[in-house]
Amino acid sequence: MEENFIPYHREDPTADEMVERSQNFYNKLDKRRSVRVFDSKPVPKAVIENIIMAAGTAPSGAHKQPWTFCVLSNGELKSKIREAAEAEEYENYHGRMSEEWMNDLKQFGTDWRKPFIEIAPWIIVVFRKTYDLNGDQKMKNYYVQESVGIACGMLITAIHNAGLVTLTHTPSPMNFLTKILNRPVNEKPFLLLPVGYAAADASVPDLQRKSLEDIAVFYE
Ligand code: IYR
């Protein structure tokens, strides 16, 4: 064993256990939906801390963990972000998005208004660290997009597991987030996720997910 290595504690489930566990996990994840209408009901900070710690277990290039999760519940900051996001989205929905893109979005009923940014009790803005800064010294990060994308997937899974909802909001361009949240030059905004309870009357589009045959090719 390498000097800095420690033994890995295996679980060693039986084949039957694995089939059952994986089926149960899939059933649970299959209930996840992106929800755009939130309740303002408070969510304990401890839940948000736990889901961020869960996201932080993601693998990353050279274990650089090139992410910062900015968590806000402050009403003034939320309003500023909503205002800036809506200004960009207004432009997107009034000419910046192609006709094909607008058509693809029709079934989701989205528009430039983003009230969830103010209504959801928590907003998480994920930043990717294009490099690390140690004083003036720049240190390389690797596979930053992939690493942060994986961490966001785990974050979304953790939110769902906690019994809450979210949606992946990517206002475009999103550099206003760097300014409002006063982030350093090595950080770039990646994704904005409102987190909270779904509104009592929330509804979601009747989407179908692709089948296994549609998404997987087995070479046995
Ligand atoms: N960013 C816009 C538009 C949008 C784009 C895609 I691709 C979506 O899946 C959903 C929305 C918005 O947030 O409305």
mmCIF file of C-alpha atoms and ligand atoms in Angstrom:
data_model
loop_
_atom_site.group_PDB
_atom_site.id
_atom_site.type_symbol
_atom_site.label_atom_id
_atom_site.label_comp_id
_atom_site.label_asym_id
_atom_site.label_seq_id
_atom_site.Cartn_x
_atom_site.Cartn_y
_atom_site.Cartn_z
ATOM 1 C CA MET A 1 0.000 0.000 0.000
ATOM 2 C CA GLU A 2 1.266 3.509 -0.848
ATOM 3 C CA GLU A 3 2.495 5.393 2.190
ATOM 4 C CA ASN A 4 -0.366 7.927 2.182
ATOM 5 C CA PHE A 5 -3.076 5.322 1.496
ATOM 6 C CA ILE A 6 -5.576 3.948 3.992
ATOM 7 C CA PRO A 7 -7.660 0.775 3.654
ATOM 8 C CA TYR A 8 -10.969 1.194 1.819
ATOM 9 C CA HIS A 9 -13.923 -0.130 3.772
ATOM 10 C CA ARG A 10 -15.921 -2.242 1.332
ATOM 11 C CA GLU A 11 -19.603 -2.884 1.811
ATOM 12 C CA ASP A 12 -19.721 -6.188 -0.081
ATOM 13 C CA PRO A 13 -23.482 -6.438 -0.717
ATOM 14 C CA THR A 14 -24.877 -9.641 -2.189
ATOM 15 C CA ALA A 15 -26.142 -9.649 -5.782
ATOM 16 C CA ASP A 16 -29.755 -9.636 -4.541
ATOM 17 C CA GLU A 17 -29.109 -6.732 -2.193
ATOM 18 C CA MET A 18 -27.506 -4.740 -4.991
ATOM 19 C CA VAL A 19 -30.439 -5.311 -7.336
ATOM 20 C CA GLU A 20 -32.865 -4.219 -4.634
ATOM 21 C CA ARG A 21 -30.841 -1.185 -3.554
ATOM 22 C CA SER A 22 -30.253 0.025 -7.107
ATOM 23 C CA GLN A 23 -33.930 -0.447 -8.001
ATOM 24 C CA ASN A 24 -35.028 1.491 -4.907
ATOM 25 C CA PHE A 25 -32.586 4.310 -5.651
ATOM 26 C CA TYR A 26 -33.738 4.551 -9.251
ATOM 27 C CA ASN A 27 -37.397 4.615 -8.130
ATOM 28 C CA LYS A 28 -36.557 7.449 -5.763
ATOM 29 C CA LEU A 29 -34.619 9.495 -8.342
ATOM 30 C CA ASP A 30 -37.320 8.901 -10.937
ATOM 31 C CA LYS A 31 -39.647 10.981 -8.747
ATOM 32 C CA ARG A 32 -37.373 14.020 -9.003
ATOM 33 C CA ARG A 33 -38.752 16.880 -11.062
ATOM 34 C CA SER A 34 -37.536 20.380 -11.790
ATOM 35 C CA VAL A 35 -40.074 22.574 -10.039
ATOM 36 C CA ARG A 36 -40.477 26.268 -10.838
ATOM 37 C CA VAL A 37 -43.045 27.302 -8.231
ATOM 38 C CA PHE A 38 -41.890 27.433 -4.642
ATOM 39 C CA ASP A 39 -43.374 27.875 -1.197
ATOM 40 C CA SER A 40 -41.653 30.491 0.955
ATOM 41 C CA LYS A 41 -41.806 28.154 3.977
ATOM 42 C CA PRO A 42 -38.424 28.207 5.749
ATOM 43 C CA VAL A 43 -35.992 25.288 5.464
ATOM 44 C CA PRO A 44 -33.483 24.754 8.290
ATOM 45 C CA LYS A 45 -29.958 25.877 7.502
ATOM 46 C CA ALA A 46 -28.671 22.473 8.698
ATOM 47 C CA VAL A 47 -30.398 20.842 5.690
ATOM 48 C CA ILE A 48 -28.627 23.188 3.293
ATOM 49 C CA GLU A 49 -25.302 22.561 5.019
ATOM 50 C CA ASN A 50 -25.786 18.808 4.685
ATOM 51 C CA ILE A 51 -26.726 18.897 1.000
ATOM 52 C CA ILE A 52 -23.686 21.050 0.257
ATOM 53 C CA MET A 53 -21.432 18.668 2.148
ATOM 54 C CA ALA A 54 -22.990 15.867 0.068
ATOM 55 C CA ALA A 55 -22.196 17.771 -3.156
ATOM 56 C CA GLY A 56 -18.671 18.347 -1.869
ATOM 57 C CA THR A 57 -18.063 14.581 -1.855
ATOM 58 C CA ALA A 58 -18.003 14.671 -5.688
ATOM 59 C CA PRO A 59 -14.870 13.430 -7.455
ATOM 60 C CA SER A 60 -12.806 16.202 -9.042
ATOM 61 C CA GLY A 61 -9.737 16.566 -11.262
ATOM 62 C CA ALA A 62 -6.660 15.932 -9.057
ATOM 63 C CA HIS A 63 -9.013 16.258 -6.073
ATOM 64 C CA LYS A 64 -8.845 20.043 -6.411
ATOM 65 C CA GLN A 65 -12.524 20.431 -5.435
ATOM 66 C CA PRO A 66 -12.799 23.478 -7.713
ATOM 67 C CA TRP A 67 -16.146 24.754 -6.445
ATOM 68 C CA THR A 68 -17.637 27.394 -4.184
ATOM 69 C CA PHE A 69 -21.277 27.160 -3.115
ATOM 70 C CA CYS A 70 -22.629 30.618 -2.312
ATOM 71 C CA VAL A 71 -25.717 30.220 -0.178
ATOM 72 C CA LEU A 72 -28.096 33.091 0.305
ATOM 73 C CA SER A 73 -31.290 33.670 2.220
ATOM 74 C CA ASN A 74 -30.887 37.450 2.429
ATOM 75 C CA GLY A 75 -33.923 39.130 0.863
ATOM 76 C CA GLU A 76 -32.028 42.134 -0.444
ATOM 77 C CA LEU A 77 -29.457 39.979 -2.258
ATOM 78 C CA LYS A 78 -32.193 37.754 -3.659
ATOM 79 C CA SER A 79 -34.023 40.800 -5.031
ATOM 80 C CA LYS A 80 -30.857 42.140 -6.650
ATOM 81 C CA ILE A 81 -30.186 38.784 -8.283
ATOM 82 C CA ARG A 82 -33.782 38.415 -9.451
ATOM 83 C CA GLU A 83 -33.720 41.868 -11.002
ATOM 84 C CA ALA A 84 -30.445 41.225 -12.864
ATOM 85 C CA ALA A 85 -31.470 37.716 -13.958
ATOM 86 C CA GLU A 86 -34.816 38.945 -15.270
ATOM 87 C CA ALA A 87 -33.149 41.762 -17.202
ATOM 88 C CA GLU A 88 -30.955 39.220 -19.040
ATOM 89 C CA GLU A 89 -33.785 36.727 -19.479
ATOM 90 C CA TYR A 90 -36.044 39.457 -20.856
ATOM 91 C CA GLU A 91 -33.509 39.967 -23.638
ATOM 92 C CA ASN A 92 -33.196 36.209 -24.150
ATOM 93 C CA TYR A 93 -36.952 35.767 -24.565
ATOM 94 C CA HIS A 94 -37.245 38.865 -26.765
ATOM 95 C CA GLY A 95 -34.795 38.069 -29.543
ATOM 96 C CA ARG A 96 -31.607 36.489 -28.208
ATOM 97 C CA MET A 97 -32.951 32.917 -28.298
ATOM 98 C CA SER A 98 -33.522 31.303 -31.696
ATOM 99 C CA GLU A 99 -36.979 30.291 -32.878
ATOM 100 C CA GLU A 100 -36.004 26.627 -32.550
ATOM 101 C CA TRP A 101 -34.914 27.212 -28.961
ATOM 102 C CA MET A 102 -38.129 29.073 -28.078
ATOM 103 C CA ASN A 103 -40.125 26.196 -29.628
ATOM 104 C CA ASP A 104 -38.164 23.611 -27.628
ATOM 105 C CA LEU A 105 -39.015 25.489 -24.416
ATOM 106 C CA LYS A 106 -42.723 25.936 -25.118
ATOM 107 C CA GLN A 107 -43.819 22.788 -23.269
ATOM 108 C CA PHE A 108 -42.207 24.030 -20.025
ATOM 109 C CA GLY A 109 -44.126 27.288 -19.910
ATOM 110 C CA THR A 110 -41.028 29.288 -18.963
ATOM 111 C CA ASP A 111 -40.683 33.007 -19.598
ATOM 112 C CA TRP A 112 -38.385 35.826 -18.530
ATOM 113 C CA ARG A 113 -39.963 36.164 -15.089
ATOM 114 C CA LYS A 114 -38.085 34.409 -12.277
ATOM 115 C CA PRO A 115 -40.125 34.947 -9.080
ATOM 116 C CA PHE A 116 -38.676 31.776 -7.536
ATOM 117 C CA ILE A 117 -35.419 33.653 -6.915
ATOM 118 C CA GLU A 118 -37.201 35.745 -4.276
ATOM 119 C CA ILE A 119 -39.732 33.171 -3.052
ATOM 120 C CA ALA A 120 -37.508 30.140 -2.391
ATOM 121 C CA PRO A 121 -36.039 30.330 1.123
ATOM 122 C CA TRP A 122 -32.527 29.485 -0.112
ATOM 123 C CA ILE A 123 -30.593 30.220 -3.286
ATOM 124 C CA ILE A 124 -27.385 28.346 -3.996
ATOM 125 C CA VAL A 125 -25.125 29.892 -6.632
ATOM 126 C CA VAL A 126 -22.395 27.472 -7.652
ATOM 127 C CA PHE A 127 -19.108 28.944 -8.832
ATOM 128 C CA ARG A 128 -16.365 27.034 -10.652
ATOM 129 C CA LYS A 129 -12.805 27.869 -9.737
ATOM 130 C CA THR A 130 -10.967 28.150 -13.029
ATOM 131 C CA TYR A 131 -7.729 28.130 -10.992
ATOM 132 C CA ASP A 132 -6.866 28.359 -7.305
ATOM 133 C CA LEU A 133 -5.380 31.497 -5.810
ATOM 134 C CA ASN A 134 -2.890 31.203 -2.987
ATOM 135 C CA GLY A 135 -2.121 34.846 -2.350
ATOM 136 C CA ASP A 136 -0.793 35.992 -5.742
ATOM 137 C CA GLN A 137 0.132 32.489 -6.788
ATOM 138 C CA LYS A 138 -2.070 30.825 -9.424
ATOM 139 C CA MET A 139 -2.472 27.064 -9.108
ATOM 140 C CA LYS A 140 -3.974 24.894 -11.822
ATOM 141 C CA ASN A 141 -7.299 23.113 -11.593
ATOM 142 C CA TYR A 142 -8.227 20.311 -13.976
ATOM 143 C CA TYR A 143 -11.475 19.225 -15.658
ATOM 144 C CA VAL A 144 -13.249 22.041 -13.875
ATOM 145 C CA GLN A 145 -16.493 21.885 -15.907
ATOM 146 C CA GLU A 146 -16.760 18.137 -15.463
ATOM 147 C CA SER A 147 -15.948 18.276 -11.745
ATOM 148 C CA VAL A 148 -18.408 21.056 -10.963
ATOM 149 C CA GLY A 149 -21.061 19.448 -13.181
ATOM 150 C CA ILE A 150 -20.735 16.200 -11.222
ATOM 151 C CA ALA A 151 -20.923 18.094 -7.902
ATOM 152 C CA CYS A 152 -24.093 19.839 -9.085
ATOM 153 C CA GLY A 153 -25.626 16.484 -10.010
ATOM 154 C CA MET A 154 -24.909 15.250 -6.521
ATOM 155 C CA LEU A 155 -26.278 18.483 -5.050
ATOM 156 C CA ILE A 156 -29.546 18.060 -6.963
ATOM 157 C CA THR A 157 -29.743 14.429 -5.807
ATOM 158 C CA ALA A 158 -29.145 15.488 -2.185
ATOM 159 C CA ILE A 159 -31.864 18.161 -2.428
ATOM 160 C CA HIS A 160 -34.313 15.567 -3.759
ATOM 161 C CA ASN A 161 -33.297 13.081 -1.067
ATOM 162 C CA ALA A 162 -34.014 15.698 1.614
ATOM 163 C CA GLY A 163 -37.582 15.974 0.262
ATOM 164 C CA LEU A 164 -37.103 19.418 -1.261
ATOM 165 C CA VAL A 165 -37.185 20.694 -4.833
ATOM 166 C CA THR A 166 -34.929 22.751 -7.037
ATOM 167 C CA LEU A 167 -34.369 23.689 -10.637
ATOM 168 C CA THR A 168 -31.222 24.450 -12.571
ATOM 169 C CA HIS A 169 -31.333 28.085 -13.538
ATOM 170 C CA THR A 170 -28.641 29.416 -15.844
ATOM 171 C CA PRO A 171 -29.362 33.073 -16.535
ATOM 172 C CA SER A 172 -27.312 34.031 -19.519
ATOM 173 C CA PRO A 173 -24.948 35.829 -19.423
ATOM 174 C CA MET A 174 -24.519 35.304 -15.703
ATOM 175 C CA ASN A 175 -21.466 37.405 -14.851
ATOM 176 C CA PHE A 176 -23.682 39.760 -12.790
ATOM 177 C CA LEU A 177 -23.534 37.050 -10.093
ATOM 178 C CA THR A 178 -19.777 37.560 -9.694
ATOM 179 C CA LYS A 179 -20.380 41.240 -9.012
ATOM 180 C CA ILE A 180 -23.400 40.963 -6.720
ATOM 181 C CA LEU A 181 -21.792 38.199 -4.657
ATOM 182 C CA ASN A 182 -18.373 39.871 -4.747
ATOM 183 C CA ARG A 183 -16.506 36.743 -5.902
ATOM 184 C CA PRO A 184 -12.762 36.686 -6.616
ATOM 185 C CA VAL A 185 -11.365 36.718 -10.187
ATOM 186 C CA ASN A 186 -10.649 32.971 -10.224
ATOM 187 C CA GLU A 187 -14.343 32.100 -9.788
ATOM 188 C CA LYS A 188 -16.936 31.981 -12.557
ATOM 189 C CA PRO A 189 -20.684 31.460 -12.021
ATOM 190 C CA PHE A 190 -21.830 27.986 -13.077
ATOM 191 C CA LEU A 191 -25.398 27.372 -11.913
ATOM 192 C CA LEU A 192 -28.107 28.950 -9.750
ATOM 193 C CA LEU A 193 -30.404 26.659 -7.754
ATOM 194 C CA PRO A 194 -33.353 27.821 -5.688
ATOM 195 C CA VAL A 195 -34.008 25.321 -2.885
ATOM 196 C CA GLY A 196 -37.203 24.903 -0.898
ATOM 197 C CA TYR A 197 -40.595 23.266 -0.709
ATOM 198 C CA ALA A 198 -42.724 23.074 -3.821
ATOM 199 C CA ALA A 199 -45.755 25.372 -3.739
ATOM 200 C CA ALA A 200 -48.925 23.575 -2.603
ATOM 201 C CA ASP A 201 -50.442 23.965 -6.092
ATOM 202 C CA ALA A 202 -47.232 23.233 -8.006
ATOM 203 C CA SER A 203 -47.625 21.351 -11.263
ATOM 204 C CA VAL A 204 -45.010 20.057 -13.688
ATOM 205 C CA PRO A 205 -45.154 19.231 -17.396
ATOM 206 C CA ASP A 206 -46.102 15.640 -18.225
ATOM 207 C CA LEU A 207 -42.685 14.585 -19.512
ATOM 208 C CA GLN A 208 -41.547 11.078 -20.363
ATOM 209 C CA ARG A 209 -38.003 9.906 -19.732
ATOM 210 C CA LYS A 210 -36.112 7.943 -22.346
ATOM 211 C CA SER A 211 -36.114 4.155 -21.896
ATOM 212 C CA LEU A 212 -33.008 2.120 -21.060
ATOM 213 C CA GLU A 213 -32.844 1.050 -24.711
ATOM 214 C CA ASP A 214 -32.836 4.699 -25.745
ATOM 215 C CA ILE A 215 -29.975 5.743 -23.477
ATOM 216 C CA ALA A 216 -27.734 2.681 -23.124
ATOM 217 C CA VAL A 217 -25.826 0.379 -25.440
ATOM 218 C CA PHE A 218 -24.543 -2.845 -23.892
ATOM 219 C CA TYR A 219 -21.483 -4.632 -25.329
ATOM 220 C CA GLU A 220 -21.570 -8.088 -23.675
HETATM 221 N N1 IYR B 1 -32.377 30.425 -19.346
HETATM 222 C C1 IYR B 1 -33.760 30.616 -19.717
HETATM 223 C C2 IYR B 1 -34.198 29.729 -20.838
HETATM 224 C C3 IYR B 1 -34.179 28.281 -20.602
HETATM 225 C C4 IYR B 1 -33.316 27.498 -21.325
HETATM 226 C C5 IYR B 1 -33.318 26.126 -21.215
HETATM 227 I I1 IYR B 1 -32.122 25.030 -22.384
HETATM 228 C C6 IYR B 1 -34.214 25.504 -20.325
HETATM 229 O O1 IYR B 1 -34.228 24.113 -20.223
HETATM 230 C C7 IYR B 1 -35.096 26.279 -19.601
HETATM 231 C C8 IYR B 1 -35.068 27.665 -19.731
HETATM 232 C C9 IYR B 1 -34.675 30.520 -18.514
HETATM 233 O O2 IYR B 1 -34.197 30.233 -17.419
HETATM 234 O O3 IYR B 1 -35.864 30.748 -18.644
#
